Amino acid sequence: MKSAVETLNPTRVRLTVEVPFEELKDSLDAAYKKINQQVTVKGFRRGKIPARVIDQRFGRGAVLEEAVNDALPKFYTSAVNEAELNVLGQPEVDITELKDNELLAFTAEVDIRPALEIPDYSGIEVEVDAVEVSDEDVDKSVEQLRERFASTSVVERAAQDGDVVTVDLEAKVDGEVLADGIANGVSYTIGSGELLDGIDEAVKGLAAGGSATFTSELKGGSAQGKEAEVKVDVTEVKARELPELDDEFAQMASEFDTLDEVKADSRKRLERMKKFDQATQAQEKVLEALLGLIEVPIPEKLLEDEIRTRKHNLEHHQLGQMGLDLAKYLEIQGKTEEEFDAETKEQAEKGIKTQFVLDELVNKEKLNVSQEELTEHLMRRAQSSGMSPDQFAQAVVEGGQVPMLVGEVARGKALAVVVEAATVKDTKGEVVDLEDEDETEAAEAVVAEAEGADEQAEKSEG
């Protein structure tokens, strides 16, 4: 076999392959054997028909076609390996010559990963938010804990903000009560925004036994998205009572003995969260800076496929789970379809560039992924997906997504290498020393988001 490579552009090549006929012998033998099993000829047992008889009865052309179909993938793969090409997607193959007992010649056009030169990235400098936890932040955190331990008691007065009311609801559209538009004994905290728009204004000022009517757009059910006239009957009003903020509360609500210890623990947790946010911000900004240093050509077909995949996953998985279609989603987001398409294209381009650049770094830095690192990453992805590690692992294996996860970890390690070499300062001008654990987890999360890997996982799980 002889092969040659012609570069059509930085992301596409044409392979020209010539195969002497003697190298087709195995495929020809396989073709005769396959046809032997599929046809019957009077006077011969199935599988025992001589080759010359098959040629006479069914034509040499049928045998050659079967042989070439068997041989092409093998010779194409050999040519790709010989040229050390990193191909993307399926090739467009054209048989240019087929002479019986002489020669098979074909061309194959295919997209390839572009050759990238990774520049010196040690000069990258980024600025991130400083980690600051104020007394107000701590007080807010403690207040949220206090809210969780609130008690309620029935009151004989009009409902007001913060009260818990029990209501019966009846929704009408065009004057007709909906079959699924009646709900009784619904518990609702005024001001929480967790039910229907307009209900807060309707029930405030009503005591038990009071009624009101308001209009609201339905968020679910058979008439989702339609304006409905909703009648609300208040059957009970309860006032929420918060516990006193003292040491007794600390002992009830936590493992600590004093309120001061609860506040100190809240401060530590808030600092830990803000440090992780800071690490994520650093990874994102360093990635942006790195991509800005490198010109990355993108294969047109690959970009089209990536855009199509992202739109499909959004429409059929993410939005489907929320009971929305694309039109409603765009309305909520306040975007036109043109703006959405442009945004999706930009995200797809960034995802492909991220993968190309970080994969090149993985090779350059000779980074490997250990079983332990893969397991830790799988556990984190399972947690974020709301699945158990076993369920997530099964979905990943069944969906053939293990290489995707390995790639995420490797690219996360590559990004962490760049971040370590970069200068990261906070808004106070102080150099930030990122913790290894935060850096690794944040890097993997940033890479997964850039590549839309969460959407890919949802697709495999769905």
PDB file of C-alpha atoms in Angstrom, residues 28 75 128 280 300 324 370 400 408 418:
ATOM      1  CA  LEU A  28     -11.560 -11.271  -1.565  1.00  0.00           C
ATOM      2  CA  PHE A  75      -6.437   0.548   4.465  1.00  0.00           C
ATOM      3  CA  VAL A 128      -9.948  37.778  41.178  1.00  0.00           C
ATOM      4  CA  THR A 280     -13.213  28.930  40.026  1.00  0.00           C
ATOM      5  CA  GLU A 300     -16.586  23.629  10.117  1.00  0.00           C
ATOM      6  CA  LEU A 324     -40.440  24.222  28.803  1.00  0.00           C
ATOM      7  CA  SER A 370      -4.884   7.763  37.844  1.00  0.00           C
ATOM      8  CA  GLY A 400     -19.621   4.960  26.414  1.00  0.00           C
ATOM      9  CA  GLU A 408     -12.185  16.043  31.615  1.00  0.00           C
ATOM     10  CA  VAL A 418      -1.337  26.813  33.656  1.00  0.00           C
TER      11      VAL A 418
END
